[in-house]
Amino acid sequence: MASANLTVVDIHTHMYPPQYIKMLESRSAIPLVRKFPQAPEPRLILLESELADLDKAMNDSSAKPPGRPLTSHFASLDQKIRFMDTHRINISVISLANPWLDFVDSSQAGNLAETVNNEFSAMCGKHHGRLFFFGTLPLTAPLEVLQASISHLKDLEYCRGVILGTSGLGRGLDDPDLLPIFEAIAAANLTIFLHPHYGLPNNVWGPRASEYGHVLPLALGFPMETTIAVARMYLAGVFDQVRRLRMLLAHSGGTLPFLAGRIESCIFHDGQLVREGKVGKDRRTVWDVLKQQIYLDAVIYSEVGLKAAMDAGGSDRLMFGTDHPFFPPIASDEQGQWGSVSLNAEAVVKAVGQGSSEANAIMGSNAIRILRLEE
């Protein structure tokens, strides 16, 4: 993908540092890591829908283990660099993958966050200029611990933001108790990378869901989770209250670019909101927030979705990503080219043209400017 005049930046790429994996191995509830005699590699089990298969595989060595193979792509720094070189990616902004520290006991969260963030910082130091990272916050910890964690991240040379799930402190991102956290993140000049994990309730997928693999929760549940979380933030006035807040939304903002117009229509036709004076002439619309406080990644796998993201926020606010190490090739060598990466790169070319200024911006220069990767 990279050429003499193109710098490729991957802003959506995950890792599980060694201490994080060790912690997952010690757990008895999801998320957890388990080894199975019928599988060559440990399995990472994240979703509630995988629990039934977990019990079956633990008691039947002929049963297929649930979850994802925890390959070297998840934890090895050398493997991350090899992946970057294979796909001609110049710079990666790495982050802990879901579910971050949302489930960790409050007494342990602060220390674990510091450990994870320091591990990422050390990784970046070994590849100066090629690696940066989004830090992880101990959201279950007391407020003072959370604020200290943000201060710690601000002082780390390679940190450019924080990765955040949609549960926040446990009550969603429209929770008023999150406002001081958002304010502290904004004051530290850190961008929030918002990433889904919880999806939608399992019963949404119907009685035949087990026949469809992970397609429904990943293809539909994750994007809708992001859309709902940001819509709640908007309706609660979070973006107006913290004007310096900047958010990068995973998977091109879920369905937000496509549904922004419908959200707007529902707002100004809602009698309750009109009576409460929340639909005034000076109200900032969803479109305004998309163009002023929100960035979108380009992990959408088609030019149709990418064009919707461009129309909603502008090509100057889109940034390329791979979602590595998820969505690996099934029938080919994981050390070779990944089709999931090619789909995202090809979508950019189809949407704006090979070698165009917009393509160069989406593939790299937007991220360099927005995330200050030249500093």
C-alpha positions as a LaTeX table, in Angstrom:
\begin{tabular}{lrrr}
\hline
Residue & $x$ (\AA) & $y$ (\AA) & $z$ (\AA) \\
\hline
Met1 & 0.00 & 0.00 & 0.00 \\
Ala2 & 2.83 & 2.42 & 0.79 \\
Ser3 & 4.73 & 4.17 & $-2.00$ \\
Ala4 & 7.36 & 6.89 & $-2.24$ \\
Asn5 & 4.77 & 9.64 & $-1.77$ \\
Leu6 & 2.31 & 7.79 & 0.50 \\
Thr7 & 2.59 & 7.22 & 4.24 \\
Val8 & 0.15 & 4.57 & 5.44 \\
Val9 & $-1.07$ & 4.87 & 9.03 \\
Asp10 & $-3.14$ & 2.17 & 10.74 \\
Ile11 & $-5.10$ & 3.74 & 13.60 \\
His12 & $-7.25$ & 0.67 & 14.37 \\
Thr13 & $-4.92$ & $-2.14$ & 15.36 \\
His14 & $-4.98$ & $-4.08$ & 18.63 \\
Met15 & $-2.72$ & $-6.04$ & 20.94 \\
Tyr16 & $-3.05$ & $-7.92$ & 24.23 \\
Pro17 & 0.14 & $-7.34$ & 26.26 \\
Pro18 & 1.55 & $-10.33$ & 28.20 \\
Gln19 & 0.26 & $-9.25$ & 31.62 \\
Tyr20 & $-3.23$ & $-8.76$ & 30.23 \\
Ile21 & $-3.28$ & $-12.28$ & 28.76 \\
Lys22 & $-1.99$ & $-13.70$ & 32.03 \\
Met23 & $-4.87$ & $-12.02$ & 33.83 \\
Leu24 & $-7.41$ & $-13.44$ & 31.33 \\
Glu25 & $-6.00$ & $-16.94$ & 31.86 \\
Ser26 & $-6.73$ & $-16.67$ & 35.60 \\
Arg27 & $-10.41$ & $-15.76$ & 35.16 \\
Ser28 & $-13.43$ & $-18.06$ & 35.55 \\
Ala29 & $-15.94$ & $-15.74$ & 33.84 \\
Ile30 & $-15.82$ & $-14.04$ & 30.44 \\
Pro31 & $-13.66$ & $-12.51$ & 29.20 \\
Leu32 & $-11.20$ & $-15.35$ & 29.61 \\
Val33 & $-8.51$ & $-17.39$ & 27.89 \\
Arg34 & $-8.65$ & $-21.19$ & 27.89 \\
Lys35 & $-6.53$ & $-23.99$ & 26.49 \\
Phe36 & $-8.18$ & $-27.05$ & 24.93 \\
Pro37 & $-6.50$ & $-30.37$ & 24.09 \\
Gln38 & $-8.27$ & $-30.34$ & 20.73 \\
Ala39 & $-6.86$ & $-26.89$ & 19.77 \\
Pro40 & $-3.21$ & $-26.04$ & 19.09 \\
Glu41 & $-3.52$ & $-22.51$ & 20.51 \\
Pro42 & $-5.32$ & $-20.97$ & 23.50 \\
Arg43 & $-8.73$ & $-19.51$ & 22.76 \\
Leu44 & $-9.92$ & $-16.01$ & 23.60 \\
Ile45 & $-13.56$ & $-16.06$ & 24.70 \\
Leu46 & $-15.25$ & $-12.66$ & 24.76 \\
Leu47 & $-18.94$ & $-13.08$ & 23.97 \\
Glu48 & $-21.79$ & $-14.43$ & 26.07 \\
Ser49 & $-23.02$ & $-16.29$ & 23.01 \\
Glu50 & $-19.85$ & $-18.43$ & 23.26 \\
Leu51 & $-20.51$ & $-19.71$ & 26.78 \\
Ala52 & $-22.63$ & $-22.71$ & 25.79 \\
Asp53 & $-19.91$ & $-23.89$ & 23.41 \\
Leu54 & $-17.31$ & $-23.32$ & 26.15 \\
Asp55 & $-19.00$ & $-25.74$ & 28.53 \\
Lys56 & $-19.42$ & $-28.28$ & 25.75 \\
Ala57 & $-15.77$ & $-28.07$ & 24.63 \\
Met58 & $-14.47$ & $-28.35$ & 28.20 \\
Asn59 & $-16.35$ & $-31.62$ & 28.68 \\
Asp60 & $-16.05$ & $-33.10$ & 25.19 \\
Ser61 & $-12.64$ & $-33.25$ & 23.53 \\
Ser62 & $-14.26$ & $-33.80$ & 20.15 \\
Ala63 & $-16.27$ & $-30.56$ & 20.34 \\
Lys64 & $-15.08$ & $-27.45$ & 18.53 \\
Pro65 & $-13.67$ & $-24.88$ & 21.01 \\
Pro66 & $-15.35$ & $-21.45$ & 21.06 \\
Gly67 & $-13.70$ & $-18.08$ & 20.74 \\
Arg68 & $-10.73$ & $-16.98$ & 18.68 \\
Pro69 & $-7.31$ & $-18.62$ & 18.45 \\
Leu70 & $-4.92$ & $-16.52$ & 20.51 \\
Thr71 & $-2.15$ & $-16.48$ & 17.91 \\
Ser72 & 1.10 & $-14.55$ & 18.06 \\
His73 & $-0.71$ & $-11.76$ & 16.19 \\
Phe74 & $-2.47$ & $-10.87$ & 19.45 \\
Ala75 & 0.54 & $-10.51$ & 21.71 \\
Ser76 & 3.86 & $-10.41$ & 19.83 \\
Leu77 & 5.49 & $-7.08$ & 19.05 \\
Asp78 & 7.67 & $-8.73$ & 16.41 \\
Gln79 & 4.54 & $-10.12$ & 14.80 \\
Lys80 & 2.91 & $-6.67$ & 14.77 \\
Ile81 & 5.92 & $-5.21$ & 12.96 \\
Arg82 & 5.96 & $-8.12$ & 10.54 \\
Phe83 & 2.27 & $-7.57$ & 9.80 \\
Met84 & 2.99 & $-3.88$ & 9.18 \\
Asp85 & 5.88 & $-4.67$ & 6.85 \\
Thr86 & 3.86 & $-7.28$ & 4.95 \\
His87 & 1.10 & $-4.76$ & 4.28 \\
Arg88 & 3.49 & $-1.81$ & 3.82 \\
Ile89 & 2.09 & 0.09 & 6.79 \\
Asn90 & 4.48 & 2.82 & 7.92 \\
Ile91 & 2.93 & 3.75 & 11.30 \\
Ser92 & 0.51 & 1.99 & 13.64 \\
Val93 & $-1.40$ & 3.43 & 16.60 \\
Ile94 & $-1.92$ & 0.34 & 18.73 \\
Ser95 & $-4.53$ & $-0.15$ & 21.42 \\
Leu96 & $-5.73$ & $-2.79$ & 23.84 \\
Ala97 & $-8.59$ & $-4.78$ & 22.32 \\
Asn98 & $-11.99$ & $-5.18$ & 23.91 \\
Pro99 & $-13.07$ & $-5.53$ & 26.65 \\
Trp100 & $-10.20$ & $-3.42$ & 28.02 \\
Leu101 & $-10.51$ & $-3.08$ & 31.83 \\
Asp102 & $-14.29$ & $-2.71$ & 32.03 \\
Phe103 & $-14.63$ & $-5.91$ & 34.08 \\
Val104 & $-11.67$ & $-5.50$ & 36.48 \\
Asp105 & $-12.22$ & $-5.07$ & 40.21 \\
Ser106 & $-11.88$ & $-1.42$ & 41.25 \\
Ser107 & $-9.03$ & $-2.21$ & 43.65 \\
Gln108 & $-6.93$ & $-3.70$ & 40.84 \\
Ala109 & $-7.90$ & $-1.51$ & 37.88 \\
Gly110 & $-5.50$ & 1.36 & 38.50 \\
Asn111 & $-2.38$ & $-0.79$ & 38.76 \\
Leu112 & $-3.38$ & $-2.94$ & 35.79 \\
Ala113 & $-4.01$ & 0.14 & 33.64 \\
Glu114 & $-0.58$ & 1.51 & 34.53 \\
Thr115 & 1.03 & $-1.83$ & 33.69 \\
Val116 & $-0.73$ & $-2.11$ & 30.31 \\
Asn117 & 0.00 & 1.49 & 29.37 \\
Asn118 & 3.65 & 1.19 & 30.34 \\
Glu119 & 3.93 & $-2.01$ & 28.30 \\
Phe120 & 2.54 & $-0.24$ & 25.26 \\
Ser121 & 4.83 & 2.73 & 25.83 \\
Ala122 & 7.86 & 0.44 & 25.98 \\
Met123 & 6.79 & $-1.28$ & 22.74 \\
Cys124 & 6.56 & 2.08 & 20.99 \\
Gly125 & 9.97 & 3.05 & 22.31 \\
Lys126 & 11.50 & 0.02 & 20.63 \\
His127 & 10.19 & 1.23 & 17.25 \\
His128 & 10.45 & 4.99 & 17.57 \\
Gly129 & 8.38 & 6.76 & 14.94 \\
Arg130 & 6.60 & 3.61 & 13.76 \\
Leu131 & 4.42 & 2.96 & 16.80 \\
Phe132 & 2.14 & 5.13 & 18.92 \\
Phe133 & $-0.73$ & 4.02 & 21.15 \\
Phe134 & $-4.14$ & 4.74 & 22.63 \\
Gly135 & $-4.00$ & 4.22 & 26.38 \\
Thr136 & $-6.39$ & 2.26 & 28.56 \\
Leu137 & $-8.33$ & 3.75 & 31.48 \\
Pro138 & $-9.25$ & 2.01 & 34.77 \\
Leu139 & $-12.93$ & 2.93 & 34.50 \\
Thr140 & $-13.98$ & 0.82 & 37.49 \\
Ala141 & $-11.53$ & 2.65 & 39.78 \\
Pro142 & $-12.34$ & 5.67 & 41.98 \\
Leu143 & $-12.38$ & 9.10 & 40.30 \\
Glu144 & $-9.01$ & 10.17 & 41.68 \\
Val145 & $-7.38$ & 7.01 & 40.31 \\
Leu146 & $-8.96$ & 7.64 & 36.92 \\
Gln147 & $-7.75$ & 11.22 & 36.85 \\
Ala148 & $-4.24$ & 10.13 & 37.85 \\
Ser149 & $-4.29$ & 7.61 & 34.99 \\
Ile150 & $-5.16$ & 10.36 & 32.50 \\
Ser151 & $-2.29$ & 12.49 & 33.84 \\
His152 & 0.04 & 9.51 & 33.49 \\
Leu153 & $-1.00$ & 9.01 & 29.86 \\
Lys154 & $-0.53$ & 12.69 & 29.09 \\
Asp155 & 3.11 & 12.39 & 30.12 \\
Leu156 & 3.86 & 9.29 & 28.02 \\
Glu157 & 5.71 & 10.27 & 24.85 \\
Tyr158 & 3.91 & 7.92 & 22.46 \\
Cys159 & 0.35 & 8.16 & 23.81 \\
Arg160 & $-2.12$ & 9.97 & 21.55 \\
Gly161 & $-5.44$ & 9.13 & 23.15 \\
Val162 & $-7.47$ & 6.57 & 25.06 \\
Ile163 & $-9.54$ & 3.65 & 23.85 \\
Leu164 & $-12.97$ & 3.51 & 25.44 \\
Gly165 & $-15.89$ & 1.09 & 25.37 \\
Thr166 & $-19.51$ & 2.12 & 25.39 \\
Ser167 & $-20.32$ & 1.16 & 28.98 \\
Gly168 & $-18.28$ & 3.99 & 30.51 \\
Leu169 & $-18.56$ & 3.75 & 34.27 \\
Gly170 & $-21.23$ & 1.09 & 33.80 \\
Arg171 & $-24.17$ & 3.28 & 32.82 \\
Gly172 & $-23.26$ & 4.33 & 29.29 \\
Leu173 & $-21.53$ & 7.38 & 27.88 \\
Asp174 & $-24.42$ & 9.76 & 28.64 \\
Asp175 & $-23.79$ & 9.23 & 32.37 \\
Pro176 & $-23.31$ & 12.68 & 34.03 \\
Asp177 & $-20.59$ & 11.19 & 36.25 \\
Leu178 & $-18.44$ & 10.76 & 33.14 \\
Leu179 & $-18.32$ & 14.49 & 32.41 \\
Pro180 & $-15.24$ & 15.21 & 34.56 \\
Ile181 & $-13.47$ & 12.31 & 32.85 \\
Phe182 & $-14.35$ & 13.64 & 29.40 \\
Glu183 & $-13.17$ & 17.09 & 30.48 \\
Ala184 & $-9.87$ & 15.73 & 31.78 \\
Ile185 & $-9.27$ & 13.74 & 28.57 \\
Ala186 & $-10.02$ & 16.80 & 26.45 \\
Ala187 & $-7.79$ & 19.03 & 28.58 \\
Ala188 & $-4.95$ & 16.53 & 28.15 \\
Asn189 & $-5.34$ & 16.83 & 24.34 \\
Leu190 & $-6.10$ & 13.12 & 24.05 \\
Thr191 & $-8.51$ & 11.70 & 21.47 \\
Ile192 & $-11.03$ & 9.06 & 22.54 \\
Phe193 & $-11.08$ & 6.00 & 20.29 \\
Leu194 & $-14.58$ & 4.61 & 20.85 \\
His195 & $-14.87$ & 0.88 & 20.22 \\
Pro196 & $-17.84$ & $-1.49$ & 20.73 \\
His197 & $-17.79$ & $-4.73$ & 22.70 \\
Tyr198 & $-21.20$ & $-5.52$ & 24.19 \\
Gly199 & $-23.27$ & $-5.59$ & 21.01 \\
Leu200 & $-27.00$ & $-6.17$ & 21.38 \\
Pro201 & $-28.85$ & $-8.71$ & 23.59 \\
Asn202 & $-28.47$ & $-12.27$ & 22.32 \\
Asn203 & $-32.23$ & $-12.78$ & 21.97 \\
Val204 & $-32.26$ & $-10.15$ & 19.20 \\
Trp205 & $-30.67$ & $-12.67$ & 16.84 \\
Gly206 & $-33.47$ & $-15.21$ & 17.09 \\
Pro207 & $-33.67$ & $-18.94$ & 17.78 \\
Arg208 & $-31.47$ & $-19.92$ & 14.81 \\
Ala209 & $-28.56$ & $-17.64$ & 15.75 \\
Ser210 & $-26.20$ & $-20.56$ & 16.45 \\
Glu211 & $-26.39$ & $-21.49$ & 12.76 \\
Tyr212 & $-24.92$ & $-18.18$ & 11.67 \\
Gly213 & $-21.55$ & $-18.13$ & 13.41 \\
His214 & $-20.54$ & $-14.66$ & 14.65 \\
Val215 & $-21.93$ & $-12.81$ & 11.64 \\
Leu216 & $-24.96$ & $-11.17$ & 13.26 \\
Pro217 & $-23.36$ & $-9.90$ & 16.50 \\
Leu218 & $-20.20$ & $-8.67$ & 14.75 \\
Ala219 & $-21.67$ & $-7.30$ & 11.52 \\
Leu220 & $-24.80$ & $-5.77$ & 13.09 \\
Gly221 & $-24.47$ & $-5.76$ & 16.88 \\
Phe222 & $-21.15$ & $-3.91$ & 17.10 \\
Pro223 & $-22.08$ & $-1.08$ & 14.68 \\
Met224 & $-25.46$ & $-0.55$ & 16.34 \\
Glu225 & $-23.80$ & $-0.45$ & 19.77 \\
Thr226 & $-21.58$ & 2.42 & 18.63 \\
Thr227 & $-24.49$ & 4.25 & 17.00 \\
Ile228 & $-26.65$ & 4.01 & 20.11 \\
Ala229 & $-23.83$ & 5.11 & 22.43 \\
Val230 & $-23.00$ & 8.25 & 20.43 \\
Ala231 & $-26.68$ & 9.11 & 19.91 \\
Arg232 & $-27.16$ & 8.97 & 23.69 \\
Met233 & $-24.17$ & 11.26 & 24.18 \\
Tyr234 & $-25.58$ & 13.71 & 21.66 \\
Leu235 & $-29.08$ & 13.73 & 23.20 \\
Ala236 & $-27.60$ & 14.24 & 26.67 \\
Gly237 & $-25.68$ & 17.30 & 25.44 \\
Val238 & $-22.23$ & 15.85 & 26.17 \\
Phe239 & $-20.65$ & 17.32 & 23.05 \\
Asp240 & $-21.99$ & 20.79 & 23.90 \\
Gln241 & $-20.79$ & 20.55 & 27.49 \\
Val242 & $-17.28$ & 19.43 & 26.51 \\
Arg243 & $-16.58$ & 21.31 & 23.27 \\
Arg244 & $-12.92$ & 20.27 & 23.23 \\
Leu245 & $-13.82$ & 16.59 & 23.30 \\
Arg246 & $-12.65$ & 14.70 & 20.20 \\
Met247 & $-13.79$ & 11.15 & 19.44 \\
Leu248 & $-12.66$ & 8.66 & 16.81 \\
Leu249 & $-15.42$ & 6.12 & 16.13 \\
Ala250 & $-14.57$ & 2.55 & 15.18 \\
His251 & $-16.03$ & 0.89 & 12.08 \\
Ser252 & $-16.80$ & 4.22 & 10.39 \\
Gly253 & $-19.16$ & 5.22 & 13.18 \\
Gly254 & $-21.36$ & 2.14 & 13.00 \\
Thr255 & $-24.57$ & 3.22 & 11.28 \\
Leu256 & $-24.35$ & 6.84 & 12.45 \\
Pro257 & $-23.45$ & 8.36 & 9.04 \\
Phe258 & $-26.40$ & 6.59 & 7.42 \\
Leu259 & $-28.89$ & 7.29 & 10.24 \\
Ala260 & $-27.92$ & 10.85 & 11.19 \\
Gly261 & $-30.72$ & 12.30 & 9.07 \\
Arg262 & $-33.30$ & 10.00 & 10.64 \\
Ile263 & $-32.05$ & 10.89 & 14.12 \\
Glu264 & $-32.40$ & 14.59 & 13.25 \\
Ser265 & $-35.93$ & 14.09 & 11.92 \\
Cys266 & $-36.97$ & 12.24 & 15.07 \\
Ile267 & $-35.53$ & 15.02 & 17.25 \\
Phe268 & $-37.38$ & 17.96 & 15.70 \\
His269 & $-40.60$ & 15.96 & 15.44 \\
Asp270 & $-40.49$ & 14.86 & 19.09 \\
Gly271 & $-43.15$ & 16.65 & 21.10 \\
Gln272 & $-41.45$ & 16.07 & 24.44 \\
Leu273 & $-38.14$ & 17.55 & 23.28 \\
Val274 & $-39.91$ & 20.52 & 21.68 \\
Arg275 & $-41.90$ & 21.24 & 24.88 \\
Glu276 & $-38.71$ & 21.05 & 26.94 \\
Gly277 & $-37.04$ & 23.63 & 24.70 \\
Lys278 & $-34.36$ & 21.26 & 23.44 \\
Val279 & $-35.03$ & 21.86 & 19.76 \\
Gly280 & $-34.15$ & 25.54 & 19.41 \\
Lys281 & $-32.83$ & 27.32 & 16.32 \\
Asp282 & $-29.29$ & 27.43 & 17.70 \\
Arg283 & $-29.15$ & 23.70 & 18.40 \\
Arg284 & $-26.09$ & 21.95 & 17.00 \\
Thr285 & $-27.26$ & 19.08 & 14.84 \\
Val286 & $-25.83$ & 15.59 & 14.63 \\
Trp287 & $-24.28$ & 16.69 & 11.33 \\
Asp288 & $-22.52$ & 19.58 & 13.09 \\
Val289 & $-21.03$ & 17.26 & 15.73 \\
Leu290 & $-19.87$ & 14.80 & 13.05 \\
Lys291 & $-17.98$ & 17.60 & 11.31 \\
Gln292 & $-16.60$ & 19.29 & 14.44 \\
Gln293 & $-15.91$ & 16.74 & 17.19 \\
Ile294 & $-15.97$ & 13.30 & 15.61 \\
Tyr295 & $-13.53$ & 11.40 & 13.42 \\
Leu296 & $-14.28$ & 8.08 & 11.74 \\
Asp297 & $-12.01$ & 5.20 & 10.90 \\
Ala298 & $-12.18$ & 3.62 & 7.44 \\
Val299 & $-12.81$ & 0.07 & 8.66 \\
Ile300 & $-15.99$ & $-0.44$ & 6.64 \\
Tyr301 & $-14.86$ & $-2.87$ & 3.90 \\
Ser302 & $-16.67$ & $-1.23$ & 0.96 \\
Glu303 & $-16.68$ & 2.02 & $-0.99$ \\
Val304 & $-20.44$ & 2.36 & $-0.36$ \\
Gly305 & $-19.95$ & 2.58 & 3.40 \\
Leu306 & $-16.83$ & 4.72 & 2.99 \\
Lys307 & $-18.68$ & 7.25 & 0.84 \\
Ala308 & $-21.39$ & 7.52 & 3.49 \\
Ala309 & $-18.73$ & 8.21 & 6.10 \\
Met310 & $-17.11$ & 10.83 & 3.85 \\
Asp311 & $-20.44$ & 12.53 & 3.16 \\
Ala312 & $-21.26$ & 12.65 & 6.87 \\
Gly313 & $-18.00$ & 14.00 & 8.26 \\
Gly314 & $-15.67$ & 14.83 & 5.39 \\
Ser315 & $-12.73$ & 12.99 & 3.87 \\
Asp316 & $-10.41$ & 15.10 & 6.05 \\
Arg317 & $-11.80$ & 13.32 & 9.14 \\
Leu318 & $-11.40$ & 9.72 & 7.94 \\
Met319 & $-8.45$ & 7.50 & 8.94 \\
Phe320 & $-7.41$ & 4.09 & 7.62 \\
Gly321 & $-7.42$ & 1.03 & 9.88 \\
Thr322 & $-7.04$ & $-2.73$ & 9.68 \\
Asp323 & $-8.67$ & $-4.10$ & 12.88 \\
His324 & $-5.66$ & $-6.43$ & 13.17 \\
Pro325 & $-5.47$ & $-9.11$ & 14.61 \\
Phe326 & $-9.18$ & $-9.76$ & 14.14 \\
Phe327 & $-10.61$ & $-11.10$ & 10.85 \\
Pro328 & $-7.55$ & $-13.14$ & 9.84 \\
Pro329 & $-7.54$ & $-15.21$ & 6.64 \\
Ile330 & $-9.29$ & $-18.57$ & 7.14 \\
Ala331 & $-7.87$ & $-20.70$ & 4.36 \\
Ser332 & $-4.44$ & $-19.15$ & 3.81 \\
Asp333 & $-1.24$ & $-18.31$ & 5.65 \\
Glu334 & $-1.70$ & $-15.70$ & 8.39 \\
Gln335 & 1.83 & $-14.46$ & 7.64 \\
Gly336 & 0.76 & $-13.38$ & 4.15 \\
Gln337 & $-1.70$ & $-10.79$ & 2.92 \\
Trp338 & $-4.94$ & $-10.41$ & 4.88 \\
Gly339 & $-8.09$ & $-10.01$ & 2.81 \\
Ser340 & $-9.69$ & $-7.86$ & 5.51 \\
Val341 & $-6.88$ & $-5.32$ & 5.10 \\
Ser342 & $-7.09$ & $-5.35$ & 1.31 \\
Leu343 & $-10.85$ & $-4.75$ & 1.42 \\
Asn344 & $-10.41$ & $-1.53$ & 3.41 \\
Ala345 & $-7.55$ & $-0.27$ & 1.22 \\
Glu346 & $-9.46$ & $-1.11$ & $-1.98$ \\
Ala347 & $-12.54$ & 0.69 & $-0.67$ \\
Val348 & $-10.50$ & 3.90 & $-0.39$ \\
Val349 & $-9.24$ & 3.56 & $-3.96$ \\
Lys350 & $-12.73$ & 2.85 & $-5.32$ \\
Ala351 & $-14.26$ & 5.74 & $-3.37$ \\
Val352 & $-11.75$ & 8.52 & $-4.16$ \\
Gly353 & $-9.31$ & 7.20 & $-6.74$ \\
Gln354 & $-5.82$ & 5.72 & $-6.62$ \\
Gly355 & $-3.19$ & 8.31 & $-5.73$ \\
Ser356 & $-5.68$ & 11.15 & $-5.18$ \\
Ser357 & $-5.11$ & 13.72 & $-2.47$ \\
Glu358 & $-8.16$ & 12.36 & $-0.64$ \\
Ala359 & $-6.76$ & 8.81 & $-0.79$ \\
Asn360 & $-3.41$ & 9.96 & 0.59 \\
Ala361 & $-5.22$ & 11.82 & 3.37 \\
Ile362 & $-7.41$ & 8.87 & 4.39 \\
Met363 & $-4.54$ & 6.38 & 4.19 \\
Gly364 & $-2.18$ & 8.41 & 6.33 \\
Ser365 & $-1.85$ & 12.18 & 6.34 \\
Asn366 & $-5.13$ & 12.76 & 8.20 \\
Ala367 & $-3.91$ & 10.57 & 11.07 \\
Ile368 & $-0.51$ & 12.26 & 11.10 \\
Arg369 & $-2.18$ & 15.66 & 11.41 \\
Ile370 & $-5.04$ & 14.75 & 13.77 \\
Leu371 & $-3.00$ & 12.53 & 16.13 \\
Arg372 & 0.20 & 14.61 & 15.96 \\
Leu373 & 2.32 & 11.69 & 14.78 \\
Glu374 & 5.19 & 13.90 & 13.62 \\
Glu375 & 5.81 & 15.28 & 17.11 \\
\hline
\end{tabular}
